[in-house]
Each structure stands twice: as structure tokens, then as C-alpha cells.
């Protein structure tokens, strides 16, 4: 199986180049990049770690598979002593006091962090335009958006600035930019990887996940980051996924797709045609394909944003300039809070905070928020029913191709609707992977909870088929 991690590991051990040169070359690419994918470089840390890897190799010691492998970090993860800005004015000078569990596991495995990556501020967006560092440009066509909110992470992988990057997915923020930039992106089962040390957006759907150029690299990084964490009570102990497991696709007999996704008036005609052509190829391999009924896209988007806005309003209430953030003094304490938050949050963040406070307020919570919770339960029940009939659910990642930079800022509703095919799987807390095959923005593979291995198995099958 193709794998940049395996290839670079072998080259380092064979002394084809030093780890220092590998890291410096990637840092140089990141410095000169024109895609606005970089918030801050971690050059001092990276070069110090590279020197240690070189010393081990020179002394004849074995190095681990991830040791010396350069990676990127979406700028919502804590890495002690580094700027963690969430691409926001409010935290533009904030330095992490500790390191996120998922990032620490990668450091313990010897991976080398190169960069904090540009993203929508606090994860609020689907285009990576809502950022103080400038819109992230698409890796394939720089006139288009990169997708979001993990746009910088997807672009850095696509352009080979990083071997892999760690994004964050709340309603599609790994899968959608992966599709827009032709790379692989995984949202694992909720709770498989610790959320400790990631800035919370919507705590009930936030997921840590890898973006890479191959299924094998996704598998390697997923295994390292997974596991129970006493600092995150939603985590659970999971089994490692072996290479042999994902090469065995014999157990996948039936797949399904949501008929209403494909028959929707909102879907691009070419994406629809390409998706249906992929279904025919799958049928040709003897796999049964079933049409499934699901909730309408508008219902999914409304449910997701109702809950996500409520949770982000709660999670970001701590950011008032007192303990965290750039404080702007007013005439009194109330004014200070008001001015600090009004001036430092992006328009999109303010839109989501105001919306969240609205749905949680007296007189609205019963009518809107509780209804959203009820719908989420119905969506989960629907998935349980579907996975009794099929092994895998396949869907387009997005109904349309990436818009031009600027269009999403002028039409927030259109931006929300670009998540129409990703948010349902987030509400169901399911493992879901974008594979850059089948349509212009890829295909999305989902399985039932804790069946991350099955997702990778089918991705491997599709990668060879399409």
C-alpha cells in the first residue's frame, strides 16, 4: 500500500537524507507558500527534534515509524509554549500552557510538528475565510476556497508541505476540505481520540482526525492518537487497526446510499452523475447496493446548527478578556466584556454565539433546542436501522464544487448548506472518511459506531476500484 510515512522512514534509515534536511526543506516550502495555510511556524522546535533523530540514526539505533515525520497542526490545538490563536483576534497573542493529548501522543511517537495551520476562527466556517490570517486558497485552484474549517491542514497535505496534518471535525471540517483539495480525511468515531486540549466548538460532535495522502498513513496516525484518556470522559479504549485488516474487504457485502441526497435539486449534475457511475462500478464487483431513506438536507443542517450554535455559545462564554484573550477596556466591567467580545470575535463567530444564546433562552429552548435534541436522537436511530441492512453508507462529500473566495462570506446560508451531506454523520457520531475518488469533491464512506476499521477497508477497496 502507498504510504509517505513508510517511504520517508525507509529513506531516513538508509541515510538518503538527514531528518534535519527533510524538516528544513518542508519549513522552507511553508515559509514561501502563497496559500495562506500557515499561522505560525514551529521551526525551532522542529529543528531541535530533527537533530535528535539524526543523532539516533548516526549511532545505529532504530527509529520508530513516525519518528522524524513532519506534520501540521490545525491552530485550535494546544502545544505547550506555542501560539494557539484559533485564527482569531481574541487569542492572537495566546500561548498554550499545556499540550493536547492527541498531539502529545504524536510527539511521544517521534513525529515532528512544523506548523500551526490556518482555519476558520474557532472552527466557525466551511471555507477557511473567517480568519485573521487571510482566506486559505484551494490547493488545486487558488481562486477557490480551500473548504473549512480545517482548510490550512488540507492544503498543506495536498501541497506536500506536511506529510500529514491533524484537523478537527465538528460537522464536516476535516471531510469537506479534504474533498475540496483531493486528499484523504477521517472523522473517527466520536470518543476514539481524546478532545483534551482542542478548543471546543460543539463538544458533542467535536472530533480529532488525520488528513493525509493515503489510507495507510491515515491508519498509522489514527492508531497512535486513539485510546482512553482520563482527561476526556467521552473517550474509550479501542483496538489498533492492523494493515492486514484493511486489506481484507471480503466481509463487505452490502452498501447503501441516501436516495434523497442524490435526487435533491441542490446537487450539482456532474457530482450526481459521477456518484451514480461509482455505484455501478461497485455493483459490477458483486456488492449489493441499496437505496436508503433519510432526513432531508434542510432538516439535517437546521438540527446541526441549532445544537452547534448552542454549544459554542456556552463554550466561548469564558472568552471575555479576563482570563483569556486580548482585553479592551470599557467604562465599566460590563462595557469591557461587551467591547472585548464585539471587537475580537469574527462576524461568523458572533453570528453563531448570538444564535446559540437565542435557542437557549427562555421561551425558545423548548421550541428549538429541545426539538433539536429530539431530532438528533431520531437521526441516530435511523442510522442504527440502516446499519442492520447495509455494511457501509456511501455519499458525496458535498452537493457542489468549491465556491470562489468571497462568495461564502456574502452568503452565509449557502456556506451552511455546503455541509448538508456531512453534518448527519456528525450528529450520529459515526466514523466517516473522505476518499478523493468518484466525484470532483470525493466520496464519503461511513460505518456504524466503532467500525472505523470497516471504513478503512472499504476505502482501500474503492481506492483500487475507481
Short mmCIF file of C-alpha atoms in Angstrom, two decimals:
data_model
loop_
_atom_site.label_atom_id
_atom_site.label_comp_id
_atom_site.label_asym_id
_atom_site.label_seq_id
_atom_site.Cartn_x
_atom_site.Cartn_y
_atom_site.Cartn_z
CA UNK A 1 0.00 0.00 0.00
CA UNK A 2 1.12 3.53 -0.79
CA UNK A 3 2.45 5.39 2.23
CA UNK A 4 4.58 8.52 2.54
CA UNK A 5 5.28 7.65 6.18
CA UNK A 6 6.75 4.24 5.30
CA UNK A 7 8.73 5.70 2.40
CA UNK A 8 10.29 8.54 4.40
CA UNK A 9 11.03 6.18 7.30
CA UNK A 10 12.98 3.88 4.98
CA UNK A 11 14.82 6.82 3.40
CA UNK A 12 15.85 8.16 6.81
CA UNK A 13 17.10 4.74 7.92
CA UNK A 14 19.02 4.34 4.63
CA UNK A 15 20.56 7.80 5.20
CA UNK A 16 19.36 9.06 1.81
CA UNK A 17 18.93 12.41 3.57
CA UNK A 18 19.02 13.67 7.14
CA UNK A 19 15.96 14.43 9.19
CA UNK A 20 17.25 17.98 9.57
CA UNK A 21 17.27 18.44 5.79
CA UNK A 22 13.82 16.87 5.50
CA UNK A 23 12.43 19.26 8.09
CA UNK A 24 14.26 22.33 6.79
CA UNK A 25 13.07 21.70 3.23
CA UNK A 26 9.45 21.49 4.39
CA UNK A 27 9.85 24.61 6.55
CA UNK A 28 11.21 26.49 3.52
CA UNK A 29 8.17 25.43 1.49
CA UNK A 30 5.83 26.58 4.25
CA UNK A 31 7.63 29.93 4.53
CA UNK A 32 7.30 30.64 0.83
CA UNK A 33 3.78 29.30 0.34
CA UNK A 34 1.17 31.59 -1.23
CA UNK A 35 -1.94 29.75 0.00
CA UNK A 36 -2.30 31.43 3.44
CA UNK A 37 -2.14 27.98 5.04
CA UNK A 38 0.30 28.98 7.80
CA UNK A 39 -0.46 30.79 11.05
CA UNK A 40 2.90 30.21 12.73
CA UNK A 41 5.97 28.07 12.06
CA UNK A 42 7.38 25.81 14.75
CA UNK A 43 10.86 25.91 13.25
CA UNK A 44 12.87 26.00 16.49
CA UNK A 45 11.03 23.01 17.99
CA UNK A 46 11.09 21.11 14.68
CA UNK A 47 14.82 21.51 14.05
CA UNK A 48 15.72 20.58 17.64
CA UNK A 49 13.70 17.37 17.35
CA UNK A 50 15.18 16.62 13.90
CA UNK A 51 18.72 16.89 15.32
CA UNK A 52 17.87 14.25 17.94
CA UNK A 53 16.51 11.88 15.27
CA UNK A 54 19.69 12.32 13.22
CA UNK A 55 21.81 11.55 16.27
CA UNK A 56 19.89 8.30 16.86
CA UNK A 57 20.32 7.20 13.26
CA UNK A 58 24.05 8.06 13.28
CA UNK A 59 24.57 5.96 16.40
CA UNK A 60 22.96 2.96 14.70
CA UNK A 61 19.73 2.99 16.73
CA UNK A 62 16.38 2.01 15.26
CA UNK A 63 13.81 4.77 14.98
CA UNK A 64 10.06 4.38 15.24
CA UNK A 65 7.82 4.55 12.19
CA UNK A 66 6.62 8.10 12.95
CA UNK A 67 9.96 9.29 14.28
CA UNK A 68 11.16 12.24 12.21
CA UNK A 69 7.96 12.51 10.16
CA UNK A 70 6.91 16.19 9.72
CA UNK A 71 3.26 17.06 10.42
CA UNK A 72 0.97 20.06 10.77
CA UNK A 73 -1.48 21.08 13.48
CA UNK A 74 -4.71 23.00 12.98
CA UNK A 75 -4.45 26.15 15.07
CA UNK A 76 -7.06 25.10 17.62
CA UNK A 77 -4.81 22.55 19.37
CA UNK A 78 -2.70 23.29 22.41
CA UNK A 79 1.05 22.76 22.05
CA UNK A 80 2.85 23.99 25.12
CA UNK A 81 4.75 27.23 24.61
CA UNK A 82 3.42 27.89 21.10
CA UNK A 83 0.86 30.39 19.84
CA UNK A 84 -2.64 28.88 19.67
CA UNK A 85 -4.72 31.59 18.09
CA UNK A 86 -7.78 29.79 16.69
CA UNK A 87 -7.20 32.25 13.80
CA UNK A 88 -8.88 34.93 15.93
CA UNK A 89 -8.14 38.46 17.10
CA UNK A 90 -9.20 37.45 20.59
CA UNK A 91 -6.40 34.88 21.01
CA UNK A 92 -3.81 36.20 18.55
CA UNK A 93 -1.23 36.53 21.35
CA UNK A 94 -2.24 33.46 23.39
CA UNK A 95 0.42 30.83 24.13
CA UNK A 96 -0.55 27.32 25.18
CA UNK A 97 0.19 26.34 28.77
CA UNK A 98 -0.08 22.61 28.02
CA UNK A 99 -0.28 20.14 25.12
CA UNK A 100 -3.37 18.40 23.75
CA UNK A 101 -3.46 14.64 24.38
CA UNK A 102 -3.66 13.70 20.68
CA UNK A 103 -0.68 15.93 19.83
CA UNK A 104 1.31 14.62 22.80
CA UNK A 105 0.82 11.06 21.58
CA UNK A 106 2.27 12.01 18.21
CA UNK A 107 5.22 13.74 19.88
CA UNK A 108 5.80 10.66 22.03
CA UNK A 109 5.90 8.60 18.82
CA UNK A 110 8.60 10.93 17.48
CA UNK A 111 6.60 12.89 14.88
CA UNK A 112 7.84 16.44 14.31
CA UNK A 113 5.40 19.39 14.36
CA UNK A 114 6.19 22.01 11.72
CA UNK A 115 3.32 24.45 11.68
CA UNK A 116 0.15 25.75 13.26
CA UNK A 117 -2.31 25.83 10.37
CA UNK A 118 -4.81 28.44 9.27
CA UNK A 119 -8.51 27.68 9.75
CA UNK A 120 -11.86 29.34 10.23
CA UNK A 121 -11.80 31.24 13.52
CA UNK A 122 -12.74 28.80 16.34
CA UNK A 123 -13.81 26.35 13.61
CA UNK A 124 -16.70 28.61 12.63
CA UNK A 125 -16.98 28.23 8.88
CA UNK A 126 -16.87 25.91 5.90
CA UNK A 127 -14.43 27.84 3.74
CA UNK A 128 -11.42 28.94 5.88
CA UNK A 129 -12.19 32.57 5.06
CA UNK A 130 -13.26 33.58 8.58
CA UNK A 131 -9.69 34.07 9.75
CA UNK A 132 -7.43 37.00 10.65
CA UNK A 133 -4.63 35.48 8.56
CA UNK A 134 -6.43 35.73 5.22
CA UNK A 135 -8.53 33.21 3.31
CA UNK A 136 -6.84 29.87 2.70
CA UNK A 137 -6.62 29.23 -1.05
CA UNK A 138 -7.58 25.93 -2.63
CA UNK A 139 -4.57 23.73 -3.45
CA UNK A 140 -5.91 22.89 -6.92
CA UNK A 141 -7.32 26.28 -7.96
CA UNK A 142 -6.23 29.26 -5.87
CA UNK A 143 -9.30 31.29 -6.93
CA UNK A 144 -11.48 28.88 -4.96
CA UNK A 145 -11.91 28.33 -1.22
CA UNK A 146 -9.99 25.54 0.47
CA UNK A 147 -13.01 24.41 2.45
CA UNK A 148 -13.21 24.54 6.20
CA UNK A 149 -12.73 24.80 8.90
CA UNK A 150 -9.52 22.70 8.53
CA UNK A 151 -8.61 24.35 5.23
CA UNK A 152 -4.96 25.07 6.02
CA UNK A 153 -4.42 21.49 7.17
CA UNK A 154 -5.86 20.03 3.95
CA UNK A 155 -3.90 22.41 1.71
CA UNK A 156 -0.58 21.71 3.47
CA UNK A 157 -1.03 17.98 2.91
CA UNK A 158 -2.16 18.45 -0.69
CA UNK A 159 0.91 20.60 -1.48
CA UNK A 160 3.29 18.21 0.35
CA UNK A 161 4.25 20.86 2.91
CA UNK A 162 3.39 18.32 5.62
CA UNK A 163 3.26 14.52 5.42
CA UNK A 164 0.03 14.57 7.41
CA UNK A 165 -1.91 17.14 9.38
CA UNK A 166 -4.26 17.00 12.35
CA UNK A 167 -7.58 18.68 11.72
CA UNK A 168 -10.74 18.98 13.76
CA UNK A 169 -14.18 17.88 12.56
CA UNK A 170 -17.42 19.11 14.15
CA UNK A 171 -19.83 18.95 11.21
CA UNK A 172 -17.52 18.12 8.30
CA UNK A 173 -14.48 20.30 8.94
CA UNK A 174 -11.99 17.55 8.03
CA UNK A 175 -14.01 15.75 5.36
CA UNK A 176 -15.15 18.76 3.33
CA UNK A 177 -11.73 20.46 2.90
CA UNK A 178 -10.19 17.04 2.22
CA UNK A 179 -12.70 16.66 -0.61
CA UNK A 180 -12.06 20.17 -1.92
CA UNK A 181 -8.28 19.56 -2.01
CA UNK A 182 -8.16 15.93 -3.21
CA UNK A 183 -6.75 14.25 -0.09
CA UNK A 184 -7.97 11.72 2.48
CA UNK A 185 -9.58 12.98 5.69
CA UNK A 186 -11.03 10.93 8.55
CA UNK A 187 -13.55 11.82 11.22
CA UNK A 188 -13.26 8.83 13.57
CA UNK A 189 -15.99 7.52 15.84
CA UNK A 190 -16.75 10.15 18.47
CA UNK A 191 -14.65 9.41 21.56
CA UNK A 192 -12.00 7.29 19.84
CA UNK A 193 -9.47 10.14 20.16
CA UNK A 194 -9.26 12.48 23.15
CA UNK A 195 -10.54 16.03 22.74
CA UNK A 196 -8.47 17.27 25.67
CA UNK A 197 -6.50 20.30 24.53
CA UNK A 198 -8.60 21.22 21.50
CA UNK A 199 -10.57 24.47 21.67
CA UNK A 200 -14.16 23.31 21.98
CA UNK A 201 -16.68 24.30 19.33
CA UNK A 202 -19.58 21.84 19.80
CA UNK A 203 -18.49 19.34 22.41
CA UNK A 204 -21.00 16.63 21.44
CA UNK A 205 -19.66 16.32 17.88
CA UNK A 206 -16.06 17.66 18.00
CA UNK A 207 -13.62 15.02 16.71
CA UNK A 208 -9.84 14.93 16.27
CA UNK A 209 -8.75 13.36 13.00
CA UNK A 210 -5.92 12.98 10.46
CA UNK A 211 -5.60 14.31 6.92
CA UNK A 212 -3.12 12.52 4.64
CA UNK A 213 -2.45 11.37 1.09
CA UNK A 214 -3.04 7.66 1.66
CA UNK A 215 -5.28 5.28 3.61
CA UNK A 216 -2.23 3.65 5.17
CA UNK A 217 -0.98 6.96 6.57
CA UNK A 218 -4.47 7.66 7.95
CA UNK A 219 -4.39 4.24 9.66
CA UNK A 220 -0.94 4.77 11.19
CA UNK A 221 -1.77 8.19 12.64
CA UNK A 222 -5.22 7.08 13.83
CA UNK A 223 -3.71 4.19 15.78
CA UNK A 224 -1.20 6.44 17.53
CA UNK A 225 -3.78 9.04 18.62
CA UNK A 226 -6.57 6.65 19.68
CA UNK A 227 -7.30 5.48 23.21
CA UNK A 228 -8.81 6.17 26.59
CA UNK A 229 -7.84 9.44 28.27
CA UNK A 230 -8.67 10.21 31.89
CA UNK A 231 -8.81 13.89 30.91
CA UNK A 232 -11.71 13.24 28.50
CA UNK A 233 -14.50 11.10 29.90
CA UNK A 234 -16.07 10.58 26.46
CA UNK A 235 -13.06 8.53 25.29
CA UNK A 236 -12.91 4.75 25.18
CA UNK A 237 -10.25 2.10 24.70
CA UNK A 238 -10.09 0.96 21.08
CA UNK A 239 -8.21 -1.81 19.33
CA UNK A 240 -5.43 -0.97 16.92
CA UNK A 241 -6.32 -1.43 13.25
CA UNK A 242 -3.79 -3.64 11.50
CA UNK A 243 -2.62 -3.26 7.92
CA UNK A 244 -3.86 -6.79 7.21
CA UNK A 245 -7.34 -5.88 8.44
CA UNK A 246 -7.88 -3.09 5.95
CA UNK A 247 -6.57 -5.22 3.07
CA UNK A 248 -9.36 -7.74 3.68
CA UNK A 249 -12.55 -6.45 2.03
CA UNK A 250 -14.40 -9.76 1.68
CA UNK A 251 -16.78 -9.08 4.58
CA UNK A 252 -18.37 -6.03 2.89
CA UNK A 253 -21.43 -7.42 1.10
CA UNK A 254 -23.92 -4.54 1.02
CA UNK A 255 -23.66 -0.77 0.78
CA UNK A 256 -26.35 1.88 0.85
CA UNK A 257 -26.82 5.46 -0.20
CA UNK A 258 -29.38 8.10 0.68
CA UNK A 259 -31.76 8.47 -2.25
CA UNK A 260 -32.83 11.98 -1.25
CA UNK A 261 -29.20 13.21 -1.30
CA UNK A 262 -28.88 12.17 -4.93
CA UNK A 263 -32.36 13.24 -6.07
CA UNK A 264 -32.07 16.67 -4.44
CA UNK A 265 -32.38 19.74 -6.66
CA UNK A 266 -29.37 21.19 -4.81
CA UNK A 267 -26.82 18.65 -6.04
CA UNK A 268 -24.53 19.53 -8.94
CA UNK A 269 -25.47 17.47 -12.01
CA UNK A 270 -21.90 16.28 -12.61
CA UNK A 271 -21.41 15.21 -8.98
CA UNK A 272 -24.68 13.29 -9.20
CA UNK A 273 -23.68 11.58 -12.47
CA UNK A 274 -20.23 10.69 -11.17
CA UNK A 275 -21.66 9.32 -7.92
CA UNK A 276 -24.14 7.08 -9.75
CA UNK A 277 -21.35 5.89 -12.08
CA UNK A 278 -19.34 4.89 -8.99
CA UNK A 279 -22.36 2.93 -7.72
CA UNK A 280 -22.44 0.99 -10.98
CA UNK A 281 -18.76 0.10 -10.65
CA UNK A 282 -19.39 -1.18 -7.13
CA UNK A 283 -22.34 -3.26 -8.32
CA UNK A 284 -20.09 -4.69 -11.00
CA UNK A 285 -17.92 -6.20 -8.25
CA UNK A 286 -20.86 -8.17 -6.88
CA UNK A 287 -21.66 -5.88 -3.96
CA UNK A 288 -25.35 -5.21 -3.38
CA UNK A 289 -26.32 -1.52 -3.45
CA UNK A 290 -29.45 -0.36 -1.61
CA UNK A 291 -31.31 2.95 -1.71
CA UNK A 292 -32.00 4.28 1.79
CA UNK A 293 -34.41 6.89 3.11
CA UNK A 294 -33.01 9.65 5.30
CA UNK A 295 -33.81 13.08 6.65
CA UNK A 296 -33.93 15.97 4.19
CA UNK A 297 -30.78 18.07 3.93
CA UNK A 298 -32.52 21.18 5.31
CA UNK A 299 -33.55 19.26 8.43
CA UNK A 300 -30.01 17.94 8.97
CA UNK A 301 -28.43 21.37 8.56
CA UNK A 302 -31.02 23.05 10.82
CA UNK A 303 -30.61 20.41 13.53
CA UNK A 304 -26.83 20.53 13.43
CA UNK A 305 -26.55 24.32 13.53
CA UNK A 306 -29.16 24.64 16.28
CA UNK A 307 -27.14 22.33 18.55
CA UNK A 308 -23.70 23.51 17.42
CA UNK A 309 -24.55 27.18 17.96
CA UNK A 310 -25.98 26.44 21.41
CA UNK A 311 -22.83 24.57 22.42
CA UNK A 312 -20.44 27.16 21.02
CA UNK A 313 -22.28 29.97 22.82
CA UNK A 314 -21.70 28.06 26.05
CA UNK A 315 -18.11 27.05 25.28
CA UNK A 316 -16.99 30.54 24.24
CA UNK A 317 -18.64 32.34 27.16
CA UNK A 318 -15.32 32.03 29.05
CA UNK A 319 -13.55 34.23 26.49
CA UNK A 320 -14.19 37.73 27.81
CA UNK A 321 -10.68 39.15 28.15
CA UNK A 322 -10.47 38.49 31.89
CA UNK A 323 -8.60 35.19 31.95
CA UNK A 324 -8.08 34.68 28.22
CA UNK A 325 -7.78 36.90 25.22
CA UNK A 326 -7.00 40.46 24.20
CA UNK A 327 -8.85 42.68 26.65
CA UNK A 328 -10.28 46.03 25.53
CA UNK A 329 -11.12 48.31 28.46
CA UNK A 330 -14.53 50.00 28.62
CA UNK A 331 -16.08 52.50 31.04
CA UNK A 332 -17.08 49.68 33.38
CA UNK A 333 -16.81 45.89 33.63
CA UNK A 334 -19.93 45.24 31.55
CA UNK A 335 -18.65 47.55 28.81
CA UNK A 336 -15.26 45.85 28.92
CA UNK A 337 -16.84 42.43 28.34
CA UNK A 338 -19.08 43.79 25.59
CA UNK A 339 -16.35 45.67 23.70
CA UNK A 340 -13.80 42.87 24.07
CA UNK A 341 -16.13 40.27 22.60
CA UNK A 342 -17.66 42.56 19.95
CA UNK A 343 -14.31 43.73 18.60
CA UNK A 344 -12.38 40.46 18.84
CA UNK A 345 -14.82 37.82 17.56
CA UNK A 346 -15.30 37.43 13.80
CA UNK A 347 -18.69 38.19 12.25
CA UNK A 348 -19.32 34.46 11.80
CA UNK A 349 -18.41 33.68 15.43
CA UNK A 350 -20.71 36.44 16.64
CA UNK A 351 -23.48 35.11 14.41
CA UNK A 352 -23.13 31.66 15.99
CA UNK A 353 -22.85 32.94 19.56
CA UNK A 354 -25.94 35.14 19.19
CA UNK A 355 -27.83 32.27 17.52
CA UNK A 356 -26.78 29.88 20.28
CA UNK A 357 -27.85 32.21 23.07
CA UNK A 358 -31.16 32.71 21.26
CA UNK A 359 -32.02 29.00 21.07
CA UNK A 360 -31.02 28.51 24.71
CA UNK A 361 -33.01 31.47 26.00
CA UNK A 362 -36.26 31.24 27.94
CA UNK A 363 -39.19 30.84 25.60
CA UNK A 364 -37.06 29.41 22.80
CA UNK A 365 -35.22 26.46 24.35
CA UNK A 366 -38.30 24.20 24.49
CA UNK A 367 -39.40 25.06 20.97
CA UNK A 368 -36.00 24.97 19.27
CA UNK A 369 -33.16 23.46 21.33
CA UNK A 370 -35.08 20.52 22.80
CA UNK A 371 -36.58 19.82 19.39
CA UNK A 372 -33.03 19.72 18.01
CA UNK A 373 -32.01 17.19 20.67
CA UNK A 374 -35.03 15.06 19.80
CA UNK A 375 -34.18 15.17 16.10
CA UNK A 376 -30.59 14.15 16.83
CA UNK A 377 -31.92 11.06 18.63
CA UNK A 378 -34.13 10.27 15.63
CA UNK A 379 -31.14 10.62 13.29
CA UNK A 380 -29.10 8.22 15.42
CA UNK A 381 -32.00 5.73 15.48
CA UNK A 382 -32.26 5.99 11.69
CA UNK A 383 -28.57 5.12 11.35
CA UNK A 384 -28.96 2.10 13.66
CA UNK A 385 -31.80 0.86 11.48
CA UNK A 386 -29.84 1.42 8.27
CA UNK A 387 -26.76 -0.40 9.52
CA UNK A 388 -28.86 -3.50 10.12
CA UNK A 389 -29.41 -3.57 6.35
CA UNK A 390 -26.04 -2.38 4.99
CA UNK A 391 -22.38 -2.54 6.00
CA UNK A 392 -21.39 0.85 4.58
CA UNK A 393 -23.17 4.08 3.64
CA UNK A 394 -21.67 5.97 0.72
CA UNK A 395 -22.44 9.57 -0.20
CA UNK A 396 -20.95 12.57 -2.00
CA UNK A 397 -18.91 14.72 0.39
CA UNK A 398 -20.57 17.91 -0.83
CA UNK A 399 -23.51 18.71 -3.11
CA UNK A 400 -21.40 21.21 -5.07
CA UNK A 401 -17.84 22.07 -6.05
CA UNK A 402 -15.84 24.71 -4.11
CA UNK A 403 -17.12 28.29 -4.48
CA UNK A 404 -14.91 31.25 -5.34
CA UNK A 405 -13.20 33.05 -2.49
CA UNK A 406 -15.56 35.75 -1.22
CA UNK A 407 -18.83 34.11 -2.25
CA UNK A 408 -19.36 32.31 1.09
CA UNK A 409 -18.76 35.48 3.09
CA UNK A 410 -21.52 37.18 1.12
CA UNK A 411 -23.95 34.27 1.56
CA UNK A 412 -23.60 32.53 4.97
CA UNK A 413 -26.67 30.36 4.31
CA UNK A 414 -25.04 28.89 1.20
CA UNK A 415 -21.96 28.14 3.32
CA UNK A 416 -24.09 26.29 5.89
CA UNK A 417 -25.77 24.28 3.12
CA UNK A 418 -22.38 23.14 1.81
CA UNK A 419 -22.32 20.95 4.95
CA UNK A 420 -25.61 19.27 4.03
CA UNK A 421 -24.04 15.85 3.35
CA UNK A 422 -21.55 15.83 6.25
CA UNK A 423 -23.47 17.01 9.33
CA UNK A 424 -25.77 13.96 9.59
CA UNK A 425 -22.84 11.62 10.19
CA UNK A 426 -21.52 14.03 12.84
CA UNK A 427 -24.87 14.04 14.65
CA UNK A 428 -24.76 10.23 14.55
CA UNK A 429 -21.17 10.28 15.91
CA UNK A 430 -20.13 7.84 13.17
CA UNK A 431 -16.69 7.11 11.66
CA UNK A 432 -16.60 8.77 8.24
CA UNK A 433 -13.80 9.13 5.70
CA UNK A 434 -13.37 11.29 2.62
CA UNK A 435 -11.65 9.48 -0.25
CA UNK A 436 -10.57 11.70 -3.18
CA UNK A 437 -12.18 9.49 -5.80
CA UNK A 438 -15.54 9.16 -7.55
CA UNK A 439 -16.68 12.81 -7.74
CA UNK A 440 -14.97 16.20 -8.04
CA UNK A 441 -15.02 16.53 -4.24
CA UNK A 442 -14.63 12.85 -3.41
CA UNK A 443 -16.78 10.21 -1.79
CA UNK A 444 -17.72 9.87 1.87
CA UNK A 445 -17.62 6.42 3.50
CA UNK A 446 -19.45 5.80 6.78
CA UNK A 447 -19.97 2.78 9.02
CA UNK A 448 -21.67 2.17 12.35
CA UNK A 449 -20.09 3.40 15.59
CA UNK A 450 -16.68 1.91 16.45
CA UNK A 451 -16.36 0.37 12.98
CA UNK A 452 -13.52 2.65 11.89
CA UNK A 453 -11.65 -0.40 10.51
CA UNK A 454 -14.54 -1.18 8.18
CA UNK A 455 -14.44 2.38 6.82
CA UNK A 456 -10.73 2.00 6.02
CA UNK A 457 -11.33 -1.44 4.49
CA UNK A 458 -13.92 -0.11 2.08
CA UNK A 459 -11.79 2.93 1.32
CA UNK A 460 -8.99 0.58 0.30
CA UNK A 461 -11.40 -1.33 -1.93
CA UNK A 462 -12.72 1.86 -3.56
CA UNK A 463 -9.22 3.29 -4.00
CA UNK A 464 -8.32 0.32 -6.19
CA UNK A 465 -11.68 0.21 -7.98
CA UNK A 466 -12.22 3.84 -9.01
#
